[in-house]
Short mmCIF file of C-alpha atoms in Angstrom, two decimals:
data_model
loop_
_atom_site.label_atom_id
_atom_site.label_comp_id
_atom_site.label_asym_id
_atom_site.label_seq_id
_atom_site.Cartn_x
_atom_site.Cartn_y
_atom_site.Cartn_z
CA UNK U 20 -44.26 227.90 168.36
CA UNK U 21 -45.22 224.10 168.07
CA UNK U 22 -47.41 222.90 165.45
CA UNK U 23 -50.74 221.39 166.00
CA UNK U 24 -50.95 217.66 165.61
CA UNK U 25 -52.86 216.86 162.02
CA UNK U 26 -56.11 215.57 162.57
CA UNK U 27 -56.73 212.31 162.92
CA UNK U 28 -59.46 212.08 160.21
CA UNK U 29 -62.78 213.98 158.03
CA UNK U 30 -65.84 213.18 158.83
CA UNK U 31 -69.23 214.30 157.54
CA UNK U 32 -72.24 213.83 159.73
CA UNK U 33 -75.75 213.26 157.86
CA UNK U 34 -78.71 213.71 159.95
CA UNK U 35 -82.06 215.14 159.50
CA UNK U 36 -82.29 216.31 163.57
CA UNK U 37 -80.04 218.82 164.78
CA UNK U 38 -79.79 217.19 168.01
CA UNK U 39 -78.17 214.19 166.94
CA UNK U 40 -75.88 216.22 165.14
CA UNK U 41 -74.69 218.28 167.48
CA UNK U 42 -74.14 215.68 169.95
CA UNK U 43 -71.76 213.59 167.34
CA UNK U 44 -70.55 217.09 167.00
CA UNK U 45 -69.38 216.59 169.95
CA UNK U 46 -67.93 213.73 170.22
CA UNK U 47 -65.83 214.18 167.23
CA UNK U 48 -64.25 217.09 168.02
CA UNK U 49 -63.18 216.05 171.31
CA UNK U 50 -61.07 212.65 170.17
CA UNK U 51 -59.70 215.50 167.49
CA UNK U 52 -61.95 215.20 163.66
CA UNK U 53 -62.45 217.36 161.54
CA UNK U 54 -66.36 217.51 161.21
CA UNK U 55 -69.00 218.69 158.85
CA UNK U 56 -72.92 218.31 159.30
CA UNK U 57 -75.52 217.88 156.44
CA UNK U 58 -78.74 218.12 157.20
CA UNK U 59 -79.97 215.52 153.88
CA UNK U 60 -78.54 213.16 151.64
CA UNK U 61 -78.43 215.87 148.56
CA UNK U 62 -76.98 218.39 151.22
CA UNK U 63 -74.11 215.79 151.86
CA UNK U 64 -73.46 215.01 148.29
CA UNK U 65 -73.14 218.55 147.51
CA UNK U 66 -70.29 218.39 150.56
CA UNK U 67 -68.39 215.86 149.55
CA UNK U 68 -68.16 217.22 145.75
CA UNK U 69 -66.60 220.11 147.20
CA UNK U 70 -64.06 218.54 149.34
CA UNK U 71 -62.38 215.11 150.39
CA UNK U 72 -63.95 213.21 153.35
CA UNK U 73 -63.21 210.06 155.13
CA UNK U 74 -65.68 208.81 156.49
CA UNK U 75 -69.56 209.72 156.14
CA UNK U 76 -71.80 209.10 159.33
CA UNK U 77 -74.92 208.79 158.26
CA UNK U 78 -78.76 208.37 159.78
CA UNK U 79 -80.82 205.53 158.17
CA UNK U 80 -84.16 207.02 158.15
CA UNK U 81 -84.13 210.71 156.67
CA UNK U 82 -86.98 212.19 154.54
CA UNK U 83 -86.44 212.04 150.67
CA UNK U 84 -83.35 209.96 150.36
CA UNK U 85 -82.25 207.86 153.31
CA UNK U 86 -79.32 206.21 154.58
CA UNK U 87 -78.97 203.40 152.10
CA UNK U 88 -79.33 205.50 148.98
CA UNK U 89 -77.09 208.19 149.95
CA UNK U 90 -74.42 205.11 150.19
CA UNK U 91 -75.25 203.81 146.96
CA UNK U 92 -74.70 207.40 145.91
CA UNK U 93 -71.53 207.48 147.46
CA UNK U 94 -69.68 204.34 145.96
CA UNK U 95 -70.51 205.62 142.69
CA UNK U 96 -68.82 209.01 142.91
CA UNK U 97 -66.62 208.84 146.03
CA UNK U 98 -65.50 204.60 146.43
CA UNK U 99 -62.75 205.99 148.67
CA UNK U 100 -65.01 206.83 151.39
CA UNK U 101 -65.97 205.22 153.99
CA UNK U 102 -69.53 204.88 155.59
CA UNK U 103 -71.18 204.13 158.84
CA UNK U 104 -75.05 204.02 158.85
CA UNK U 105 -76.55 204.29 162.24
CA UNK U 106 -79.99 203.57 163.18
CA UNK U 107 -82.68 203.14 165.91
CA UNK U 108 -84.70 200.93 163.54
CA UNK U 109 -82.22 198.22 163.04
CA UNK U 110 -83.01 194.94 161.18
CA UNK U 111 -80.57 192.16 159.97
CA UNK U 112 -82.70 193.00 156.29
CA UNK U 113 -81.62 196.34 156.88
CA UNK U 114 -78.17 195.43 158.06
CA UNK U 115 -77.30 193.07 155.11
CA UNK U 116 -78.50 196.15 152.36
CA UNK U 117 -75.67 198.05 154.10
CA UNK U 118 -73.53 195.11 154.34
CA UNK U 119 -73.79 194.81 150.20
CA UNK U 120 -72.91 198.38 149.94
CA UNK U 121 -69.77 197.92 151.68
CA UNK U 122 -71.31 200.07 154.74
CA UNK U 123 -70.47 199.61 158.62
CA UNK U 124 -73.97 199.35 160.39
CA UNK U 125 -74.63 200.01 163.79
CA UNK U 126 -77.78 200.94 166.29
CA UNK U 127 -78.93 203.26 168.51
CA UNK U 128 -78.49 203.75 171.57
CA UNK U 129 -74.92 203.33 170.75
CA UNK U 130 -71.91 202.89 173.00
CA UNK U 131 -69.19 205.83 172.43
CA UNK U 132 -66.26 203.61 172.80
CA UNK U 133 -67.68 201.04 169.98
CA UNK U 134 -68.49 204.31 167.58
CA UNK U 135 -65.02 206.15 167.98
CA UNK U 136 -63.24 202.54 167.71
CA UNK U 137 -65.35 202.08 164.49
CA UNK U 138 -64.57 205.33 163.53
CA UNK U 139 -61.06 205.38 163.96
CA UNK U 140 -61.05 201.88 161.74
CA UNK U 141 -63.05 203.15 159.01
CA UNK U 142 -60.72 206.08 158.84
CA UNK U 143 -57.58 204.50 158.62
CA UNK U 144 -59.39 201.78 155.94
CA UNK U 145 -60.14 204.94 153.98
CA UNK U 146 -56.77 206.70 153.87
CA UNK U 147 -54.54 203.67 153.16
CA UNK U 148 -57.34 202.96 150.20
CA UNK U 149 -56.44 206.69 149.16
CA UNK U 150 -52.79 206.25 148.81
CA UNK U 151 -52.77 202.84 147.53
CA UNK U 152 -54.65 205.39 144.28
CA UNK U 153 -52.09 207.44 144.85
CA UNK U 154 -49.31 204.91 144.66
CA UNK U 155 -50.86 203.70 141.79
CA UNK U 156 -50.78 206.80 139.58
CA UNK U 157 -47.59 207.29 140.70
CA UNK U 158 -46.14 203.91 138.94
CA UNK U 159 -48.15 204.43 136.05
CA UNK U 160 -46.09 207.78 134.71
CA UNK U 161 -44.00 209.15 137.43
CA UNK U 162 -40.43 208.85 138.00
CA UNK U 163 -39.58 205.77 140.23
CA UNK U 164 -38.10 208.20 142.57
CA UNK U 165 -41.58 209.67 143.63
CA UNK U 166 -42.91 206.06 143.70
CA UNK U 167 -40.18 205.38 146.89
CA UNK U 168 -42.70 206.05 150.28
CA UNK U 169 -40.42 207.82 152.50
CA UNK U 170 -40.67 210.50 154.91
CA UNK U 171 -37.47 210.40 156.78
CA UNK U 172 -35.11 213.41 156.10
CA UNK U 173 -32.28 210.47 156.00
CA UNK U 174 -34.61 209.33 152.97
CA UNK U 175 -35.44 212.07 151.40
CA UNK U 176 -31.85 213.49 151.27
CA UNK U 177 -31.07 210.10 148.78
CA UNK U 178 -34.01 210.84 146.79
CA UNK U 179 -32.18 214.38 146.41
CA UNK U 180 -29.12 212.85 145.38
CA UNK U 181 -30.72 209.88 142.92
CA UNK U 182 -31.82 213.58 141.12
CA UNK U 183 -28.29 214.93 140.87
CA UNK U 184 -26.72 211.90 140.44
CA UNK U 185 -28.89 210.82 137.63
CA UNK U 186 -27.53 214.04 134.86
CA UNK U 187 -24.39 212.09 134.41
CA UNK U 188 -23.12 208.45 133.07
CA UNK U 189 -20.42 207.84 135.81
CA UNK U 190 -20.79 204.48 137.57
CA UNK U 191 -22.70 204.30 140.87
CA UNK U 192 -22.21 202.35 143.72
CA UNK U 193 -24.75 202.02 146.50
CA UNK U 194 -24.18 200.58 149.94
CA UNK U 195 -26.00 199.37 152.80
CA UNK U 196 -27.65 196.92 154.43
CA UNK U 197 -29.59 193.97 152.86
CA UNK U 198 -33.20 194.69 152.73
CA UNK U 199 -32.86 198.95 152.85
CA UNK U 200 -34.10 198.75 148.54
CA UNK U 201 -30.81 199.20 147.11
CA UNK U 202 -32.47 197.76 143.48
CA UNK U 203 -35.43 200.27 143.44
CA UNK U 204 -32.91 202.91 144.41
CA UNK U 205 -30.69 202.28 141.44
CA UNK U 206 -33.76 202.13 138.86
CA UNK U 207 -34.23 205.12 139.93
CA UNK U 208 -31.34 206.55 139.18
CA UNK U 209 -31.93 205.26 135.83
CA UNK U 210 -35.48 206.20 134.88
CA UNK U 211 -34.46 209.85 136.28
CA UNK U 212 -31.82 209.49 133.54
CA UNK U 213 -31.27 209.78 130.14
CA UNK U 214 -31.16 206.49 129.44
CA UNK U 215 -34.76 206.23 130.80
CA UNK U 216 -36.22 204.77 127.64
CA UNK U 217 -33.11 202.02 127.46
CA UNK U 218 -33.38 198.68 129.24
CA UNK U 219 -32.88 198.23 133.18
CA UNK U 220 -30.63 194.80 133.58
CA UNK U 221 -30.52 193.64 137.08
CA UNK U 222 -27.93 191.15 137.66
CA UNK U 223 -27.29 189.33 140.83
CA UNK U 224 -23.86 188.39 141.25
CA UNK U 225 -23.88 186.50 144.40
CA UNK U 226 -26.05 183.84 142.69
CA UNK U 227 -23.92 183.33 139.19
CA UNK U 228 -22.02 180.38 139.46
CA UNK U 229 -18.19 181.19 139.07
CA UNK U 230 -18.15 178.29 136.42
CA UNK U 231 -20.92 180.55 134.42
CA UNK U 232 -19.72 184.65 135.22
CA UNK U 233 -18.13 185.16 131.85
CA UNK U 234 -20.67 183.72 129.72
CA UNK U 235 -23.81 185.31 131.40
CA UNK U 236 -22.54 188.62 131.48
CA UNK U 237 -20.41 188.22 128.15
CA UNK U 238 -22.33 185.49 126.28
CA UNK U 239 -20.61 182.85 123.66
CA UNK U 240 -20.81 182.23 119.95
CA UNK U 241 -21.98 178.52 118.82
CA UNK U 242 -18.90 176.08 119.69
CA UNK U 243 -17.76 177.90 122.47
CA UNK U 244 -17.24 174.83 124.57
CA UNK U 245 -20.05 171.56 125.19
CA UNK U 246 -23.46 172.19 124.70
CA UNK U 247 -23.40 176.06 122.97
CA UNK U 248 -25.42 175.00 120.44
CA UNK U 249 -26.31 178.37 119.47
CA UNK U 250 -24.83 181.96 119.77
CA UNK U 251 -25.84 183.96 123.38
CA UNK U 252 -25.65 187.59 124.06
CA UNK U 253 -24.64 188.23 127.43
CA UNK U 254 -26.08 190.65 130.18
CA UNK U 255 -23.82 193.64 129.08
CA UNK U 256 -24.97 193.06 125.11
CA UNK U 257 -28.34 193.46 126.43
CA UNK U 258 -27.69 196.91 128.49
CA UNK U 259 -26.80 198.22 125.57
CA UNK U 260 -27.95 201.69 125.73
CA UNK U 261 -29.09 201.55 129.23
CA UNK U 262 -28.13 200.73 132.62
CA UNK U 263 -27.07 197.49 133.99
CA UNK U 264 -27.10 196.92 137.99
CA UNK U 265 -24.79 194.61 139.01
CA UNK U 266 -26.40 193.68 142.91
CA UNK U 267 -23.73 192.01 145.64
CA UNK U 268 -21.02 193.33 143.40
CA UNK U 269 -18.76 192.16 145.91
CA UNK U 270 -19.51 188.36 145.74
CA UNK U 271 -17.29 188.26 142.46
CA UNK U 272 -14.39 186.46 142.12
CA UNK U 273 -10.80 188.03 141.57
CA UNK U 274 -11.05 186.81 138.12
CA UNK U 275 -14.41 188.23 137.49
CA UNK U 276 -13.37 191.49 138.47
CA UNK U 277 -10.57 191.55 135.92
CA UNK U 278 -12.87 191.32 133.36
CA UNK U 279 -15.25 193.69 134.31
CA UNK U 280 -12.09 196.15 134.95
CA UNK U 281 -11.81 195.41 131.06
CA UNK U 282 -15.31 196.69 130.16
CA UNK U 283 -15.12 199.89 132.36
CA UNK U 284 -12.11 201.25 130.93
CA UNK U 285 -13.03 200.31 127.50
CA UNK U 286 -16.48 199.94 127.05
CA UNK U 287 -15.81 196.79 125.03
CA UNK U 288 -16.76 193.21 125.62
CA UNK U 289 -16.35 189.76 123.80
CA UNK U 290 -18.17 186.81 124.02
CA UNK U 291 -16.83 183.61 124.98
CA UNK U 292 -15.23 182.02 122.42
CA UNK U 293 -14.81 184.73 119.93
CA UNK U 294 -11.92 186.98 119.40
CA UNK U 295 -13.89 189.54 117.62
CA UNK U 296 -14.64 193.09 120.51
CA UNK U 297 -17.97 194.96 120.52
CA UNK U 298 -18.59 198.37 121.90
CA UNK U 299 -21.28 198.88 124.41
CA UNK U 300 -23.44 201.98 125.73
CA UNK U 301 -24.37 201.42 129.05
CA UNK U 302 -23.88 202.69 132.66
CA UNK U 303 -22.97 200.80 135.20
CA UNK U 304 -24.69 200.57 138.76
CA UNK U 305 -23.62 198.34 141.39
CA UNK U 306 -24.72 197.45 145.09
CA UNK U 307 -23.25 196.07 148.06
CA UNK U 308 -23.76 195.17 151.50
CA UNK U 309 -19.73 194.36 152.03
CA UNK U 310 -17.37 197.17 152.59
CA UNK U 311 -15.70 196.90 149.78
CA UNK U 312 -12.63 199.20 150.73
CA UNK U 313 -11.97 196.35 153.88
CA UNK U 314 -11.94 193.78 151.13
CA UNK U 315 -9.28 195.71 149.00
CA UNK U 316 -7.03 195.72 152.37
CA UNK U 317 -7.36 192.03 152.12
CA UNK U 318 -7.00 191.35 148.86
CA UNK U 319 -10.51 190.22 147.72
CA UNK U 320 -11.20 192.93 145.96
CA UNK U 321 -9.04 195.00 143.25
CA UNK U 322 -8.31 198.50 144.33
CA UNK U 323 -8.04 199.48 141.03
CA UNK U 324 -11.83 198.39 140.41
CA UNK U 325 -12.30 199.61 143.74
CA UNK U 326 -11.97 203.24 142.39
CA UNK U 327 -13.86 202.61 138.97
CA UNK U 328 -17.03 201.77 141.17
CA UNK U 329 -16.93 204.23 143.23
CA UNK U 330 -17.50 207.20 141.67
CA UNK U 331 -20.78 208.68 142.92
CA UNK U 332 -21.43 206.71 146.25
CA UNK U 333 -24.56 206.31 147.21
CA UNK U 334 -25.71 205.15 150.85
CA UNK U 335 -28.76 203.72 152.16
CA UNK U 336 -29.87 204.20 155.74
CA UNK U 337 -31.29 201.33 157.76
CA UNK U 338 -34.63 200.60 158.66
CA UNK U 339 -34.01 201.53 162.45
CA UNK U 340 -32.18 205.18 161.48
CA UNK U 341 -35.49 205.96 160.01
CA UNK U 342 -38.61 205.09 161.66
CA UNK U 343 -40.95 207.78 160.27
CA UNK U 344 -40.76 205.64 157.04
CA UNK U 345 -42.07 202.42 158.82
CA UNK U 346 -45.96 203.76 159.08
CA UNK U 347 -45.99 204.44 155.69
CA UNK U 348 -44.69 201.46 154.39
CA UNK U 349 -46.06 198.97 156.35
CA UNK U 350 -49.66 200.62 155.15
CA UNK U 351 -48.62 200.71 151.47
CA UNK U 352 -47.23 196.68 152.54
CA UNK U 353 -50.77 195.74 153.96
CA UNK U 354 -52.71 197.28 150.69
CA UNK U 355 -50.67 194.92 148.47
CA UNK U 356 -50.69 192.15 150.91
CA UNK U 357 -54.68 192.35 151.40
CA UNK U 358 -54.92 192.85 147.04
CA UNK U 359 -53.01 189.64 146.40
CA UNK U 360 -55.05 187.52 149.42
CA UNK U 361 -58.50 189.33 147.88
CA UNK U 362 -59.77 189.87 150.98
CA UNK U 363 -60.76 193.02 152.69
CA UNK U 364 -58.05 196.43 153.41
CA UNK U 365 -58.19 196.83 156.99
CA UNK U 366 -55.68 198.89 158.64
CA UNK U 367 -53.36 198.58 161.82
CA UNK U 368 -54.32 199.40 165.33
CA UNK U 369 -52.31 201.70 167.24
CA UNK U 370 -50.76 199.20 169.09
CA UNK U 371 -49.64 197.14 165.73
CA UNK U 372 -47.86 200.34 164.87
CA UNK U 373 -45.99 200.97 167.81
CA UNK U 374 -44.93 197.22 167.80
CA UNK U 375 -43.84 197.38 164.03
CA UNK U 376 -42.02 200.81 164.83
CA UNK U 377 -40.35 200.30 167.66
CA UNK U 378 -38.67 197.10 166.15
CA UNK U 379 -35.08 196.63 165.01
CA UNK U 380 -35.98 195.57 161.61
CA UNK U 381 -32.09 193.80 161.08
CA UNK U 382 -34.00 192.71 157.49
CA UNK U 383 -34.89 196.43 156.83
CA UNK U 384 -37.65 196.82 154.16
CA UNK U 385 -37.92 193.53 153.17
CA UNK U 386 -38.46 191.95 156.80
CA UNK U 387 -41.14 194.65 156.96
CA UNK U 388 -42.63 193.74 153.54
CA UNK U 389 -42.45 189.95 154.67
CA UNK U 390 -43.81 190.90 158.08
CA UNK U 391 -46.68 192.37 157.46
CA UNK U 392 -47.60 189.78 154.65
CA UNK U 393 -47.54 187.40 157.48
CA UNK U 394 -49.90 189.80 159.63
CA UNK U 395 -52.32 190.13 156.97
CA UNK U 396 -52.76 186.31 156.63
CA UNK U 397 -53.48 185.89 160.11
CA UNK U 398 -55.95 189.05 160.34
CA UNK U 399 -57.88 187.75 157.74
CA UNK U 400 -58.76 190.71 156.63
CA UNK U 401 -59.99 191.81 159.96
CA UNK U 402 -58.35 194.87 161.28
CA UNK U 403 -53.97 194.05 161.99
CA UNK U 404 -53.59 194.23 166.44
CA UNK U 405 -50.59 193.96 167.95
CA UNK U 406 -51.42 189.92 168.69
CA UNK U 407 -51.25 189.75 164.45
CA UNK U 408 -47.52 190.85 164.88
CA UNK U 409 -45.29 188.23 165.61
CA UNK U 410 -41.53 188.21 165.31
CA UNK U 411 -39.25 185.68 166.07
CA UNK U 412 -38.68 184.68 169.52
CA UNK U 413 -42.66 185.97 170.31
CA UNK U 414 -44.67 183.43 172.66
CA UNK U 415 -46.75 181.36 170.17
CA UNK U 416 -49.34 179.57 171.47
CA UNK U 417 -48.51 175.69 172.33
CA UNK U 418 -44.75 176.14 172.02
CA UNK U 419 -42.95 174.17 174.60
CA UNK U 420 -39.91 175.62 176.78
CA UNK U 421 -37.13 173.57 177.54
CA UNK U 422 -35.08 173.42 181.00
CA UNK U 423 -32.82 175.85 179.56
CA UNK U 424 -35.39 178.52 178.81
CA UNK U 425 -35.09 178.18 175.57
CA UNK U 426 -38.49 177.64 173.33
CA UNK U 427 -38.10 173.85 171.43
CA UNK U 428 -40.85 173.93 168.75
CA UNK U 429 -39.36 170.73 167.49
CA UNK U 430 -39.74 168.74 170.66
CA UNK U 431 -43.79 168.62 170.60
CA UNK U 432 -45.32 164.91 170.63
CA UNK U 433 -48.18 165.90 168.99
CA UNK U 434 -46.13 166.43 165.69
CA UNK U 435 -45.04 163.04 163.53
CA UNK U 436 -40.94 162.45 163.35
CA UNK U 437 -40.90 163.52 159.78
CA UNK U 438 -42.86 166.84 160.99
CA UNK U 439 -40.32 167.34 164.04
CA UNK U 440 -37.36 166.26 161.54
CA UNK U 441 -38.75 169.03 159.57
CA UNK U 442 -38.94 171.51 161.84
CA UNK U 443 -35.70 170.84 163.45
CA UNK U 444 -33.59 171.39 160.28
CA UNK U 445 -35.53 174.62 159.95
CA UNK U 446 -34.33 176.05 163.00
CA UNK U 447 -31.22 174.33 163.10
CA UNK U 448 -30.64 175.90 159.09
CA UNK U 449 -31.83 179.48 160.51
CA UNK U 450 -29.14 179.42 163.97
CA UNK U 451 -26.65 178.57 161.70
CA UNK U 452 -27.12 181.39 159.25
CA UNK U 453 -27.91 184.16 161.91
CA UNK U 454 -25.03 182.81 163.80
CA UNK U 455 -22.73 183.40 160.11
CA UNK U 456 -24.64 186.49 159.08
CA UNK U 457 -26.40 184.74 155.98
CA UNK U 458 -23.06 183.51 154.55
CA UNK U 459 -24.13 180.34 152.99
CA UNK U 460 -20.21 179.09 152.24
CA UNK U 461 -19.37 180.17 156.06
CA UNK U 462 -22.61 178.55 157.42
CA UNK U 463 -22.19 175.14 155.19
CA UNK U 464 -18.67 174.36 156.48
CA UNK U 465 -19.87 174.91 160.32
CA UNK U 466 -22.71 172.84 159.79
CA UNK U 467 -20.17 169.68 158.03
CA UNK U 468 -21.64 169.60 154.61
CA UNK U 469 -21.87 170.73 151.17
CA UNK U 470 -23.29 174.47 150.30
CA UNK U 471 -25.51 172.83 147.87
CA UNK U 472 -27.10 171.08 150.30
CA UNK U 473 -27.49 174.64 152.09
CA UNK U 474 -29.11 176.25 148.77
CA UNK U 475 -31.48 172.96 148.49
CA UNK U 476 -32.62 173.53 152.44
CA UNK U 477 -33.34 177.30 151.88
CA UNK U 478 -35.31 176.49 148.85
CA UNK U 479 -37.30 173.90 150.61
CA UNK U 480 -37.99 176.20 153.87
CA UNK U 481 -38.24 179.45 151.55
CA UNK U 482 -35.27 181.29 153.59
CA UNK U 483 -33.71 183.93 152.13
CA UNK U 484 -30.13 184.23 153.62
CA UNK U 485 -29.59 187.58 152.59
CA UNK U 486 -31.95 188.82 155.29
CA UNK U 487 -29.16 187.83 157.77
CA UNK U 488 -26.57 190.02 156.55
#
């Protein structure tokens, strides 16, 4: 037997004539609502405390308490929920009291496209306002593992095993692409552990300096070499009784991985300089995007550590294996995005969402996070359409096309040389790392100069190469 389809939204109806209820009746139930009819504003309150709406649809003028009040009414015990006065006496007085209430106006005679497209807005404004709560109640106290949004089996079955995997101390080693949330991932495995109450360390090992590995994770006594003017603990020192998550585990050096060999099999460290051991109490989670058992048939990476690691694998699934997940986030993306901006928390169209779900996402969660930060800026609050949705490669309005086919935002004479200089590295800087996969060494040596110069360019564009990978 299929299941129905869940319906596309609640909606109470508040009208003091029975003919204009029944005929939004109507209409509601054939695009799919759920609908409810009050005949009063003290007949609709009485609703809504006994159940969860989305929307109210509401008459201005009605006997005893009219349109206005009944919204004042609800944003004092129901914020969540949206409203939509409609009116045959319409006034821009009138409009701007429900404008200060936070309420969606609109007269009669009224055109049914314009009301179901209102509808259908204030709806989704109302829901993604509802979990955003939700989210928040859920970081307050919950585990971190019921703060990941996912639907997807594929997601849900890692959730399953962060539970199981979490009873023991054994290291952990999670895989996948850049971008799929390996870090939230493995603090959840530690706040659904034991060591809940202990610190969470997050180290990334891809940016530690070679020069600097030993003492950051390690740390020195005073004297250890020029400039240790005072004693350091190290990363490990402060895992101590916790977890520390050692991200792009695979960017350390052969020597490195000696040393951390060292402190798996003995649980001991030293700080530079010193020739006095410590014990430490800590589990060890690491993360990868490299396939780590190529790397030991090439020699870049010890076999030995290798096995350590890799205890209870863990592996993420991409963005594009699970596109139920993409809705979800991209709402609980656009709430956060809308927050830090201040500005209103419209939704997405229909049309954004197919667009944002049908895409590849090679960036995985954190394209999508970036994504639909960019959308919200250019919405401006206003609700996200597929237009708001731009990935690279999209027409953009006064890019020029070269003889090749090929767009050449640089070559534009209304910019300055320093602007098309500029913009020409930019693009230049992101070819080069697509073209490499985000390896900064790799993409520095094809491009003829120094990978400092690389690091300065992706701080001064804000690119982060990882998304490449």
């Amino acid at each position: 037997m299929a299941s129905s389809s869940p319906s596309p939204g609640q909606v109470l109806v508040v009208d003091d004539e029975p003919s204009s209820r029944e005929l939004l009746d109507i209409i509601l139930n054939e695009e799919g609502f759920t609908v409810e009819s009050a005949s009063s504003g003290p007949e609709a309150l009485q609703i809504l405390a006994n159940g969860t709406h989305d929307l109210v649809v509401s008459d201005l003028q009605m006997p005893g308490m009219d349109g206005l009040e009944l919204t004042q009414q609800i944003r004092e015990r129901h914020p969540d929920t949206e409203v939509l006065i409609l009116t045959a006496f319409g006034s821009q007085e009138r409009a701007h009291e429900a404008g200060k209430l936070q309420a969606d106006y609109l007269r009669k005679p009224f055109d049914k496209t314009d009301l179901l497209h209102r509808i259908a807005r204030l709806v989704e404004k109302s829901r993604m306002a509802t979990e955003l709560a939700e989210l928040r109640d859920a970081l307050k106290g919950k585990r971190a593992t019921q703060a990941i949004l996912a639907e997807s089996r594929p997601m849900r079955a890692v959730l399953d095993q962060v539970q199981a995997i979490a009873r023991s101390n054994y290291p952990v080693l999670v895989t996948g692409e850049s971008g799929t949330g390996k870090e939230l991932v493995a603090q959840s495995v530690h706040d659904a552990s034991s060591r809940a109450s202990g610190p969470f360390v997050p180290v990334n090992c891809g940016a530690i300096p070679e020069t600097l590995f030993e003492t950051e994770l390690f740390g020195h006594v005073k004297g250890a070499f020029t400039g240790a003017d005072a004693p350091r603990a190290g990363l490990f020192e402060e895992a101590d009784g916790g977890t520390i998550f050692l991200d792009e585990v695979g960017e350390i050096s052969l020597e490195g991985q000696v040393k951390l060999l060292r402190v798996l099999q003995s649980s001991e460290i030293k700080r530079v300089g010193s020739s006095q051991t410590q014990q430490v109490d800590l589990r060890v989670v690491c993360a990868t995007n490299r396939d780590l058992a190529d790397m030991v048939e090439q020699g870049t990476f010890r076999q030995d550590l290798y096995y350590r690691l890799n205890v209870l694998p863990l592996h993420l699934p991409p963005l594009r294996e699970r596109p139920e997940d993409v809705a979800l986030l991209a709402r609980h993306f656009l709430a956060q995005a809308n927050e830090e901006l201040e500005q209103p928390s419209a939704g997405f169209t229909p049309e954004a969402l197919e667009k944002l779900s049908s895409h590849r996402w090679p960036g995985n969660v954190r394209e999508l996070e970036n994504k639909v930060r960019q959308a919200a800026m250019l919405a401006g609050g206003a609700h996200i359409g597929a237009d708001h949705v731009v990935f690279v490669g999209s027409p953009v309005a006064g890019a020029s096309v070269g003889g090749g086919g090929e767009r050449s935002s640089a070559a534009d004479p209304s910019l300055t040389y320093e602007e098309a200089r500029e913009r020409f590295e930019r693009d230049y800087l992101l070819a080069c790392l697509r073209q490499h996969s985000g390896q900064v060494t790799r993409a520095a040596e094809a491009m003829g100069i120094h990978r400092n110069s690389v690091y300065h360019m992706l701080r001064k564009h804000e690119i982060d190469p990882s998304s490449f990978r």
